[in-house]
mmCIF file of C-alpha atoms in Angstrom:
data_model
loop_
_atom_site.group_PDB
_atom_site.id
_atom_site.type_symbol
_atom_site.label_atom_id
_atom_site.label_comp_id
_atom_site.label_asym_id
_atom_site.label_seq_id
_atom_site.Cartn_x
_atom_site.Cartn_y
_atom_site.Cartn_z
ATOM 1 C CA UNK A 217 -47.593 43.720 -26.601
ATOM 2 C CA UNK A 218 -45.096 42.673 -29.006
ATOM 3 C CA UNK A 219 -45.095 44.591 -31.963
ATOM 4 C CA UNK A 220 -44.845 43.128 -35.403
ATOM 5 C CA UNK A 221 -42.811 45.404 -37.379
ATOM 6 C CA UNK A 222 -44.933 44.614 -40.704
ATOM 7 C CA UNK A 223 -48.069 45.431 -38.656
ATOM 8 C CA UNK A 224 -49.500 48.901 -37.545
ATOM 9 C CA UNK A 225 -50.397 48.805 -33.596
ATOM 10 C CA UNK A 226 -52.341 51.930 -32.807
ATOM 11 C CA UNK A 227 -51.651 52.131 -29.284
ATOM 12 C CA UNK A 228 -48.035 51.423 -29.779
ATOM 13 C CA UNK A 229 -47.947 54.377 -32.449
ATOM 14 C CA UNK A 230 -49.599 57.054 -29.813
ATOM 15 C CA UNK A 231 -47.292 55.944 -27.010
ATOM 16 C CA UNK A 232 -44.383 56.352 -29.465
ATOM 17 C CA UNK A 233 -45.943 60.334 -30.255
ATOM 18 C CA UNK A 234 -46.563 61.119 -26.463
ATOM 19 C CA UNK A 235 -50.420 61.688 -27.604
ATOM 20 C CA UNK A 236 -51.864 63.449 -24.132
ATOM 21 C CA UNK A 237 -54.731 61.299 -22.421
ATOM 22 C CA UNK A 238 -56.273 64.346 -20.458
ATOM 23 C CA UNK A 239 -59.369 66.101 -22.531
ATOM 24 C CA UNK A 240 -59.553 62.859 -24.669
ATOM 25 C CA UNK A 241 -63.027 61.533 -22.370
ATOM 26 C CA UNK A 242 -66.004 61.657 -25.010
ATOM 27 C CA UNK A 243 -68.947 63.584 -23.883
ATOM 28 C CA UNK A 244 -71.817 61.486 -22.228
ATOM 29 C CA UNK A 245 -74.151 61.662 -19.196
ATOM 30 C CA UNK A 246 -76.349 58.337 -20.446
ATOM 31 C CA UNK A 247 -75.462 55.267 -20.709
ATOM 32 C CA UNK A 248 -77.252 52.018 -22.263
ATOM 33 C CA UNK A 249 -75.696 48.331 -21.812
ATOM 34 C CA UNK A 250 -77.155 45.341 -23.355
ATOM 35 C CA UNK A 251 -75.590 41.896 -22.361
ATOM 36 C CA UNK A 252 -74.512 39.799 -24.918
ATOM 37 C CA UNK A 253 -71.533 37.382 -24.303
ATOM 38 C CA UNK A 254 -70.981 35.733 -27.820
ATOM 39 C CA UNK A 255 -68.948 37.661 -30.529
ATOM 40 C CA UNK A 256 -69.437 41.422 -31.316
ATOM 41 C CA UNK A 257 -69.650 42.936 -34.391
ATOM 42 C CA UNK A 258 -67.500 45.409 -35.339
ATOM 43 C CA UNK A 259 -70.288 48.211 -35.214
ATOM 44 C CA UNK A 260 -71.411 46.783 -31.740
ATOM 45 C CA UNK A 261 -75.583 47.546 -31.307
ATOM 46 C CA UNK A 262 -75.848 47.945 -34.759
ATOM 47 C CA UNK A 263 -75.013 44.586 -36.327
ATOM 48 C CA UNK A 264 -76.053 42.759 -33.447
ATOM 49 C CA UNK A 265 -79.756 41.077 -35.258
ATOM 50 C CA UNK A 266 -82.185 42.060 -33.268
ATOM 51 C CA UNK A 267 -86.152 42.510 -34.648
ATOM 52 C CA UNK A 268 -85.505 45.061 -36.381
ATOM 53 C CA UNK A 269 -88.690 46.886 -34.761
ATOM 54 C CA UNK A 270 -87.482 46.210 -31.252
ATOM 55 C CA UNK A 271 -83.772 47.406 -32.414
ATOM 56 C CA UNK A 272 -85.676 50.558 -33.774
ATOM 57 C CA UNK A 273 -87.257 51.447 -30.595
ATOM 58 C CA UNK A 274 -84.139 50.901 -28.543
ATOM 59 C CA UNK A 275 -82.094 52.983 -30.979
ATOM 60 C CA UNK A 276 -84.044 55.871 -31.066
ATOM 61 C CA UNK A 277 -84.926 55.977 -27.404
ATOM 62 C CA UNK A 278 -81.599 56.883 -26.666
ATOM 63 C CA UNK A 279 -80.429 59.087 -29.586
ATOM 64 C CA UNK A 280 -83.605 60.914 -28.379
ATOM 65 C CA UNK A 281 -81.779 61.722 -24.489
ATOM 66 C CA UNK A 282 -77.691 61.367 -26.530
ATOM 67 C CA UNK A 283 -76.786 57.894 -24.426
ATOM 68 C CA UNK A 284 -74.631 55.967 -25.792
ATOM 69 C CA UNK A 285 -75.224 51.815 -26.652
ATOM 70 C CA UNK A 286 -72.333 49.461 -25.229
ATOM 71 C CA UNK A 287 -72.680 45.671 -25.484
ATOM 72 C CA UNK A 288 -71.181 43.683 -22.430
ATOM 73 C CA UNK A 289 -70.355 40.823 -21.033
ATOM 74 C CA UNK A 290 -68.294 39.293 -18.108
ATOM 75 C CA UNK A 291 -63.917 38.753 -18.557
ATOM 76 C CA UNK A 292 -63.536 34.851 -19.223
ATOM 77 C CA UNK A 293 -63.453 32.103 -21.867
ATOM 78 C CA UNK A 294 -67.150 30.821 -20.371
ATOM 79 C CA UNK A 295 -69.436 33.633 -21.072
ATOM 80 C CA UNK A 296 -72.408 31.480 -20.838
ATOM 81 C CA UNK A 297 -75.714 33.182 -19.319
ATOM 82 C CA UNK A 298 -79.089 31.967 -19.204
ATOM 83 C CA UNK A 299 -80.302 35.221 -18.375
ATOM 84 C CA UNK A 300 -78.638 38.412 -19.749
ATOM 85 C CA UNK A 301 -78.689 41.887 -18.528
ATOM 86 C CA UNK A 302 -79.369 45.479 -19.310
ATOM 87 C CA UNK A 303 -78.716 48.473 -17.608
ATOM 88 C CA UNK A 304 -79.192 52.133 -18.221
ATOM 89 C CA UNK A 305 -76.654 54.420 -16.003
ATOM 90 C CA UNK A 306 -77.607 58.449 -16.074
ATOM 91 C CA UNK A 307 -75.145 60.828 -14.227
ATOM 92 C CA UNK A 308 -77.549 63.618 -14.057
ATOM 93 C CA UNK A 309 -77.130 67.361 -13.905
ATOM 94 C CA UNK A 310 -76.907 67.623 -9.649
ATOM 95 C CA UNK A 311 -74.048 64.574 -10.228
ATOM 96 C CA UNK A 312 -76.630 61.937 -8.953
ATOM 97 C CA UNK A 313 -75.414 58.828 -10.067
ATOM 98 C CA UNK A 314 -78.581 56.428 -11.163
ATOM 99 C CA UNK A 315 -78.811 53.466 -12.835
ATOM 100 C CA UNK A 316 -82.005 51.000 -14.020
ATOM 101 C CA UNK A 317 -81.554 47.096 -14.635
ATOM 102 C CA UNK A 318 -83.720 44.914 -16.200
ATOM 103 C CA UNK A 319 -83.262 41.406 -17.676
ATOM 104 C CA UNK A 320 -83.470 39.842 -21.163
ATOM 105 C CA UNK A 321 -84.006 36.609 -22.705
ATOM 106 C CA UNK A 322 -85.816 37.391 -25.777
ATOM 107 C CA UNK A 323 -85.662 40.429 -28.252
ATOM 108 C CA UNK A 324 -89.181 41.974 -26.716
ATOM 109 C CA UNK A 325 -87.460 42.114 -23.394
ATOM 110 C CA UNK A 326 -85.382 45.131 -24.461
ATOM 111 C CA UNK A 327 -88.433 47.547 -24.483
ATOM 112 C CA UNK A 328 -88.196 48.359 -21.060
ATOM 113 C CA UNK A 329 -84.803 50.715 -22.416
ATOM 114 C CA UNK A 330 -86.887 53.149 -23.846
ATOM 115 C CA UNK A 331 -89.266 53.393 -20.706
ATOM 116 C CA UNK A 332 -85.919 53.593 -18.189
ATOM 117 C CA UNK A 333 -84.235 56.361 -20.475
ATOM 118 C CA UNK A 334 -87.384 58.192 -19.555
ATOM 119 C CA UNK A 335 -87.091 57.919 -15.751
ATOM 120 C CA UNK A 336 -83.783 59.046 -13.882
ATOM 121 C CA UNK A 337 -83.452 55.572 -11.997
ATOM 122 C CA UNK A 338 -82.106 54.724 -8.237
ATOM 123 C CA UNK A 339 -78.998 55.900 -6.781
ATOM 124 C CA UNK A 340 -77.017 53.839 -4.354
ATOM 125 C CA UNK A 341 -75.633 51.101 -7.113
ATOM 126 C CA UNK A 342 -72.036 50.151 -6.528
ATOM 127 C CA UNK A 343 -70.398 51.740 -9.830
ATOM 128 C CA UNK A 344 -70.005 49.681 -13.533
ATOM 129 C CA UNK A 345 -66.511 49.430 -14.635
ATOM 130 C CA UNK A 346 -66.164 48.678 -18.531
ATOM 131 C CA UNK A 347 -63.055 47.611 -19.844
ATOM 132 C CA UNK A 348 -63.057 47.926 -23.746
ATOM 133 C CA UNK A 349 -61.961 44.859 -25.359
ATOM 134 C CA UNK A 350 -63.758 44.869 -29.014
ATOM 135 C CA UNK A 351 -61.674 43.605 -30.959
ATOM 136 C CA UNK A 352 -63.278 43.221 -34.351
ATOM 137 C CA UNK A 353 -63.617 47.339 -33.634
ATOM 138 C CA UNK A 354 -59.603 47.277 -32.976
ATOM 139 C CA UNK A 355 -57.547 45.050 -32.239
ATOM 140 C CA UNK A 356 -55.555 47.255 -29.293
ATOM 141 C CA UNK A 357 -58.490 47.057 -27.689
ATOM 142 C CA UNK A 358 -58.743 43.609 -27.748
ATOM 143 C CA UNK A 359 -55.254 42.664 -26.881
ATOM 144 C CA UNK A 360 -54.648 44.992 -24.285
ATOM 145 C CA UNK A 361 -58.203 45.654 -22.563
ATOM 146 C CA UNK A 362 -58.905 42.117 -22.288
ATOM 147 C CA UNK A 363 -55.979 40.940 -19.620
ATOM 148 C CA UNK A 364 -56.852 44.213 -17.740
ATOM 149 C CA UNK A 365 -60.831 43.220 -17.690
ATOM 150 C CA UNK A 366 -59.524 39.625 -16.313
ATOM 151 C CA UNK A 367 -57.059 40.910 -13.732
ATOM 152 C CA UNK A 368 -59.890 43.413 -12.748
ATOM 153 C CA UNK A 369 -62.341 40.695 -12.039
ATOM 154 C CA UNK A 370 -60.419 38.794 -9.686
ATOM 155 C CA UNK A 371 -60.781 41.381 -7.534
ATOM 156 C CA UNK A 372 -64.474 43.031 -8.070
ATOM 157 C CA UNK A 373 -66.519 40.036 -10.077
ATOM 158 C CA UNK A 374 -69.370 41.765 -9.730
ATOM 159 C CA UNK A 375 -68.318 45.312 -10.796
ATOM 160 C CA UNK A 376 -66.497 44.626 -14.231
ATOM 161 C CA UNK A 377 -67.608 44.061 -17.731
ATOM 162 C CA UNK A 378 -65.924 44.009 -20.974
ATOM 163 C CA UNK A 379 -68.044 46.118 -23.402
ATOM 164 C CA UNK A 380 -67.702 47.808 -27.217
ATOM 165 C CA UNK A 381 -65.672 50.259 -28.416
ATOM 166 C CA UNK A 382 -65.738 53.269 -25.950
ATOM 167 C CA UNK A 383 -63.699 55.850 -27.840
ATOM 168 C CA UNK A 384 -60.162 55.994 -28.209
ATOM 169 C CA UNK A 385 -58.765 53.220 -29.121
ATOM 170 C CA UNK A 386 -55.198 54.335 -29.283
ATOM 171 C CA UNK A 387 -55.335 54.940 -25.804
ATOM 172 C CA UNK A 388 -56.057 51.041 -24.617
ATOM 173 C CA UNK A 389 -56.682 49.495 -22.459
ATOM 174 C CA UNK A 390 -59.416 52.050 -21.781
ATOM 175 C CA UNK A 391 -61.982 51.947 -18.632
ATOM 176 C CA UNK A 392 -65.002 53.810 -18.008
ATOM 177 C CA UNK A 393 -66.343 54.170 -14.723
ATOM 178 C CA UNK A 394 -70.239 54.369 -15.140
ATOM 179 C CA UNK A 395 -72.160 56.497 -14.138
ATOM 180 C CA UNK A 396 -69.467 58.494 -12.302
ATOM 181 C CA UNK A 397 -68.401 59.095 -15.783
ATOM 182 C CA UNK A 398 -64.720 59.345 -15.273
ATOM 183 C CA UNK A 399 -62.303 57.507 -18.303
ATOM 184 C CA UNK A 400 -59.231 56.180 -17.889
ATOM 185 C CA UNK A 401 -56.003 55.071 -20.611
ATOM 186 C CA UNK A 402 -53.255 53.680 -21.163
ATOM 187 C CA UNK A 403 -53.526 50.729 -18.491
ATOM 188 C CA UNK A 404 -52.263 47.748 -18.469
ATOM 189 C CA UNK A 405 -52.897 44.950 -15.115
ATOM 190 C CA UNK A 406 -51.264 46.408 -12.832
ATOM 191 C CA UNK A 407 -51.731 49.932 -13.361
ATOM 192 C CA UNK A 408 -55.411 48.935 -13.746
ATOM 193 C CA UNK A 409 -55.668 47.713 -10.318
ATOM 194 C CA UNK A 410 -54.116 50.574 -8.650
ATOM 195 C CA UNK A 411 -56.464 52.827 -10.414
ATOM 196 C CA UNK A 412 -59.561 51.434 -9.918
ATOM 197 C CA UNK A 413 -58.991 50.345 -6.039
ATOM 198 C CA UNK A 414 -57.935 54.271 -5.567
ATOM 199 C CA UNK A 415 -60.899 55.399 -7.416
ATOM 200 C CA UNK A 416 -63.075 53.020 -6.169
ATOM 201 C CA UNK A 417 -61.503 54.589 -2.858
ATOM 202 C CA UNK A 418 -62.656 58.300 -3.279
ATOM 203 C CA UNK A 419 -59.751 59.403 -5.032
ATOM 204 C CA UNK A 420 -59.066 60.271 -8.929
ATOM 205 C CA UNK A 421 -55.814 60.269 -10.234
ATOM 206 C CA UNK A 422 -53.935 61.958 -12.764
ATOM 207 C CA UNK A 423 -51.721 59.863 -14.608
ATOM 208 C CA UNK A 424 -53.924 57.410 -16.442
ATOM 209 C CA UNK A 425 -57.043 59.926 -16.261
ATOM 210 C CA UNK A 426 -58.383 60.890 -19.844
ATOM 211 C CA UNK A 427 -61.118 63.081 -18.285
ATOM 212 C CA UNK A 428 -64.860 63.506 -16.650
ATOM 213 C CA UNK A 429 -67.376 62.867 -19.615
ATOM 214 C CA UNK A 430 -69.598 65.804 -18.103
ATOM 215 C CA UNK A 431 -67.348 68.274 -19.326
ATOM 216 C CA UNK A 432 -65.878 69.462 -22.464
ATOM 217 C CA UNK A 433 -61.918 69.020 -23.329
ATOM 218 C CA UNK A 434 -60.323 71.705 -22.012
ATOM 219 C CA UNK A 435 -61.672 71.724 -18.719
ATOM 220 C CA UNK A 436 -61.220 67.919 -18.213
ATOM 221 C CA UNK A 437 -57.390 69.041 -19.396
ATOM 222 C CA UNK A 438 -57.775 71.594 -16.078
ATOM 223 C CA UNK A 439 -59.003 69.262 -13.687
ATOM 224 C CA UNK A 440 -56.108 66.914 -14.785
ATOM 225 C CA UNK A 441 -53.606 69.695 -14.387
ATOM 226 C CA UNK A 442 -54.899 70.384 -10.737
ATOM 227 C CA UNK A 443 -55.041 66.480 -9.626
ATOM 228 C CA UNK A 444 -51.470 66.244 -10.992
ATOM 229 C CA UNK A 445 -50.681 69.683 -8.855
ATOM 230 C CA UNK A 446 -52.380 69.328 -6.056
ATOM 231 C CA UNK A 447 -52.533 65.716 -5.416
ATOM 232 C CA UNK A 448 -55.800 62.726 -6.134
ATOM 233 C CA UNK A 449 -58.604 64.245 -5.521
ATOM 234 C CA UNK A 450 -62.647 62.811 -4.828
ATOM 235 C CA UNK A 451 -64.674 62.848 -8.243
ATOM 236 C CA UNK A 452 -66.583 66.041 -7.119
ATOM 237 C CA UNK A 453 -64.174 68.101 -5.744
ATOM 238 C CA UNK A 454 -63.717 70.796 -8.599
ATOM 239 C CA UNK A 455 -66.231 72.308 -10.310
ATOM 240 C CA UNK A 456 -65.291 74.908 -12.792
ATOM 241 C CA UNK A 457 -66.378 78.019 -12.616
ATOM 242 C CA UNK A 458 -65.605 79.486 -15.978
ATOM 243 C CA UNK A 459 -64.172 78.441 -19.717
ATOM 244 C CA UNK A 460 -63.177 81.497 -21.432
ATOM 245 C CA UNK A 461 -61.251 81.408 -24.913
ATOM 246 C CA UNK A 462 -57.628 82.547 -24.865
ATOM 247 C CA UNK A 463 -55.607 83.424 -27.755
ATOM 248 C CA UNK A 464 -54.202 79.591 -28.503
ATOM 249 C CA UNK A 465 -56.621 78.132 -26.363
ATOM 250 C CA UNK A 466 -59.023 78.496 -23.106
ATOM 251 C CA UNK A 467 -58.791 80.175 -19.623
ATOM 252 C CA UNK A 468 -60.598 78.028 -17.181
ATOM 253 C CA UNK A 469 -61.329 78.899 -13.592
ATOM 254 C CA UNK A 470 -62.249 75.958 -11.100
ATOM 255 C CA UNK A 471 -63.219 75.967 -7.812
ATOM 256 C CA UNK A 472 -62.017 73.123 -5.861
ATOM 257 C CA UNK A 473 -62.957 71.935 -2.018
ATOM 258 C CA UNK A 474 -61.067 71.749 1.256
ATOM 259 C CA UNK A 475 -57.584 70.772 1.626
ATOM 260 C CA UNK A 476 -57.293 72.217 -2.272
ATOM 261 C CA UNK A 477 -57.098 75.575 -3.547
ATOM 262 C CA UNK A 478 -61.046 77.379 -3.512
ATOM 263 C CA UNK A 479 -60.084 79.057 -6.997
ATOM 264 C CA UNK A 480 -57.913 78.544 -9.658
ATOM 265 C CA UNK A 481 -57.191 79.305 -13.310
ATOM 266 C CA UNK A 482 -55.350 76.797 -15.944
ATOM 267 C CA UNK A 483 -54.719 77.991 -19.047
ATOM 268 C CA UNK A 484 -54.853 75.231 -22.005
ATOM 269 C CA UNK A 485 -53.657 75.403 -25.399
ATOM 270 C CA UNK A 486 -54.959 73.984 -28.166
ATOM 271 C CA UNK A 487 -53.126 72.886 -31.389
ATOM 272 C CA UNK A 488 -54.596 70.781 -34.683
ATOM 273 C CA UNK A 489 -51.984 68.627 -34.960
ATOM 274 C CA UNK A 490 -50.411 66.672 -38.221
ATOM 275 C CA UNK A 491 -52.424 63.655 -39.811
ATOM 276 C CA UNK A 492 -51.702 60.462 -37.936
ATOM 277 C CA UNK A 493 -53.380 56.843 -38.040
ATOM 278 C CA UNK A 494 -55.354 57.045 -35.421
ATOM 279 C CA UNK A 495 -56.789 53.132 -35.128
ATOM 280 C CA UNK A 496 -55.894 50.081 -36.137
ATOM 281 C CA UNK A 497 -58.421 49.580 -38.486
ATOM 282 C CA UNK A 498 -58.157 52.918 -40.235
ATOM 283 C CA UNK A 499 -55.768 53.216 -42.703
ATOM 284 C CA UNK A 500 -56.536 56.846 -43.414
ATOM 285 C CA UNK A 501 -54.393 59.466 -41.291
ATOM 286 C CA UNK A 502 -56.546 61.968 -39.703
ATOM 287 C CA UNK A 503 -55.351 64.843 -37.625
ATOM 288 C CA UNK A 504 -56.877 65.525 -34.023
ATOM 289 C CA UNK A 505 -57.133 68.487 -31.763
ATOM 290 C CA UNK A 506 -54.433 68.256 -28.673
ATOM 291 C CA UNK A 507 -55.394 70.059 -25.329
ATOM 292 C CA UNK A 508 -52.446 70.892 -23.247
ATOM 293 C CA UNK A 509 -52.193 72.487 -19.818
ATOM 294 C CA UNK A 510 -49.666 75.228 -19.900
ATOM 295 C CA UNK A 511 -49.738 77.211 -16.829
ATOM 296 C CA UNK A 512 -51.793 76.637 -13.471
ATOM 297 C CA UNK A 513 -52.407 79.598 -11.083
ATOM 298 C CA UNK A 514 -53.632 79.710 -7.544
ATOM 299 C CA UNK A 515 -55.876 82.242 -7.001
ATOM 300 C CA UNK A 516 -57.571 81.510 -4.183
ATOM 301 C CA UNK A 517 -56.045 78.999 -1.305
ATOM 302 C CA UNK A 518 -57.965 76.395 0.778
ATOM 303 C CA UNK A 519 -59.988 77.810 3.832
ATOM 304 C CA UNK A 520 -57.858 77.107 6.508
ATOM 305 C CA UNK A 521 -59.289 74.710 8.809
ATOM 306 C CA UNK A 522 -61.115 75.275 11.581
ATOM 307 C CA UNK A 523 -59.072 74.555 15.420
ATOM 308 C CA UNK A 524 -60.155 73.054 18.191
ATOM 309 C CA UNK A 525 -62.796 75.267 20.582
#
């Protein structure tokens, strides 16, 4: 993107600080999308008009199980749709990946959210892959998620969305991969594609990975720190074991499956660092806490595998 010097870019700012992606994923399990192809407004769900009973009901459905509202709508000038979708994604507590969809062409049609944040859905959906591009939220997102959400739909048409404001908006393009739960940053086309047609593939990688949304920072920052030791690895392959606090930071033990280690420890420090402007639309600096792998330990090595009889 070209930068105007008289104009603050906050994507080009974090790249310029070497702000970490790992540990950055915010925390969800649930998941609510709501078609709606013509403009956004800045506070997505909330200024989008609805009856204000209907919007009510909706709203307070899913602050009741902590999901999260994200309006979408396909990459492409011609958004057009005679009927629009919704969708509600859970990635339960076993990992089960399950997801609800219903259609919408009136305001009353919405009231079947409440009733399928209530029930876990069906598993066996190909994924959702959201590309932010809200730009009245920020306009990084807009610039940069929006030729990533286009280059991603020539290839999978029928997996990718552009959607609100996700979280990070220094770190677009950003895409979430629903309801695996798994964020990645920093992408632009290219990168994009690799990404996605590797995860899409069984295997997560570390450089553009900000982190599982299952988990809390630091041990997102651990699984990073093993997929950039040990290699991609699938989605479930770690599980961690333990998170215990260290003197700068956290100890955490994961256990990880066949050809990767069975047990090891990261330790991650964690620093408050100086204010910074965060987004492009916030003019105040705020400071942020940083999560940073600093040592990774193999206790434990892969079983070795089993010859032929």
């Amino acid at each position: 993107m070209a930068g105007d010097p008289a104009r603050f870019f906050c994507a080009e700012a974090a790249r310029a600080r070497g702000d970490g992606l790992a540990g950055t994923a915010p925390h969800g399990r649930v998941w609510v999308l709501i078609e709606h192809p013509g403009a956004w407004p800045p506070n997505g769900f909330e200024g989008l008009g609805l009856e204000p009973a209907c919007a009510t009901r909706v709203f307070e459905a899913a602050r009741a199980r902590k999901a999260r509202i994200l309006l979408v709508r396909r990459p492409g000038r011609d958004r057009r749709a005679a009927t629009r979708h919704w969708a509600v994604l859970h990635h339960d507590a076993r990992g089960a990946h399950r997801q609800t969809w219903g259609t919408w062409t009136r305001d009353a049609d919405l009231d079947g959210i409440p009733d399928a944040l209530r029930h876990p859905g069906t598993t066996g959906h190909p994924p959702v892959v959201l590309v932010c591009a809200h730009g009245t939220h920020d306009v990084c997102c807009a610039v940069r998620g929006r030729p990533v959400a286009a280059a991603l739909a020539t290839r999978h048409p029928d997996l990718v969305w552009e959607c609100t404001h996700v979280g990070g908006d220094r770190f677009a393009a950003n895409l979430a991969v629903l309801p695996d739960g798994v964020y990645y940053g920093n992408l632009d086309a290219p990168s994009a594609l690799t990404t996605l047609a590797e995860h899409l593939a069984g295997h997560v990688h570390a450089p553009h990975l900000r982190g599982y949304t299952d988990l809390p920072p630091p041990a997102q920052v651990a699984i990073a720190a093993l997929l950039a030791r040990h290699g991609p690895a699938a989605r479930h392959a770690y599980d961690i074991v333990a998170t215990e606090r260290a003197d700068d930071g956290w100890r955490v033990r994961v256990a990880g499956a066949p050809p990767h280690p069975a047990l090891s420890e990261v330790r991650v420090r964690t620093r408050r660092t100086g204010p910074h402007r965060l987004t492009c639309r916030g003019a105040t600096p705020s400071t942020f806490l940083a999560h940073e792998a600093v040592t990774v330990r193999t206790l434990r090595g892969p079983a070795p595998t089993p010859g032929p009889h």
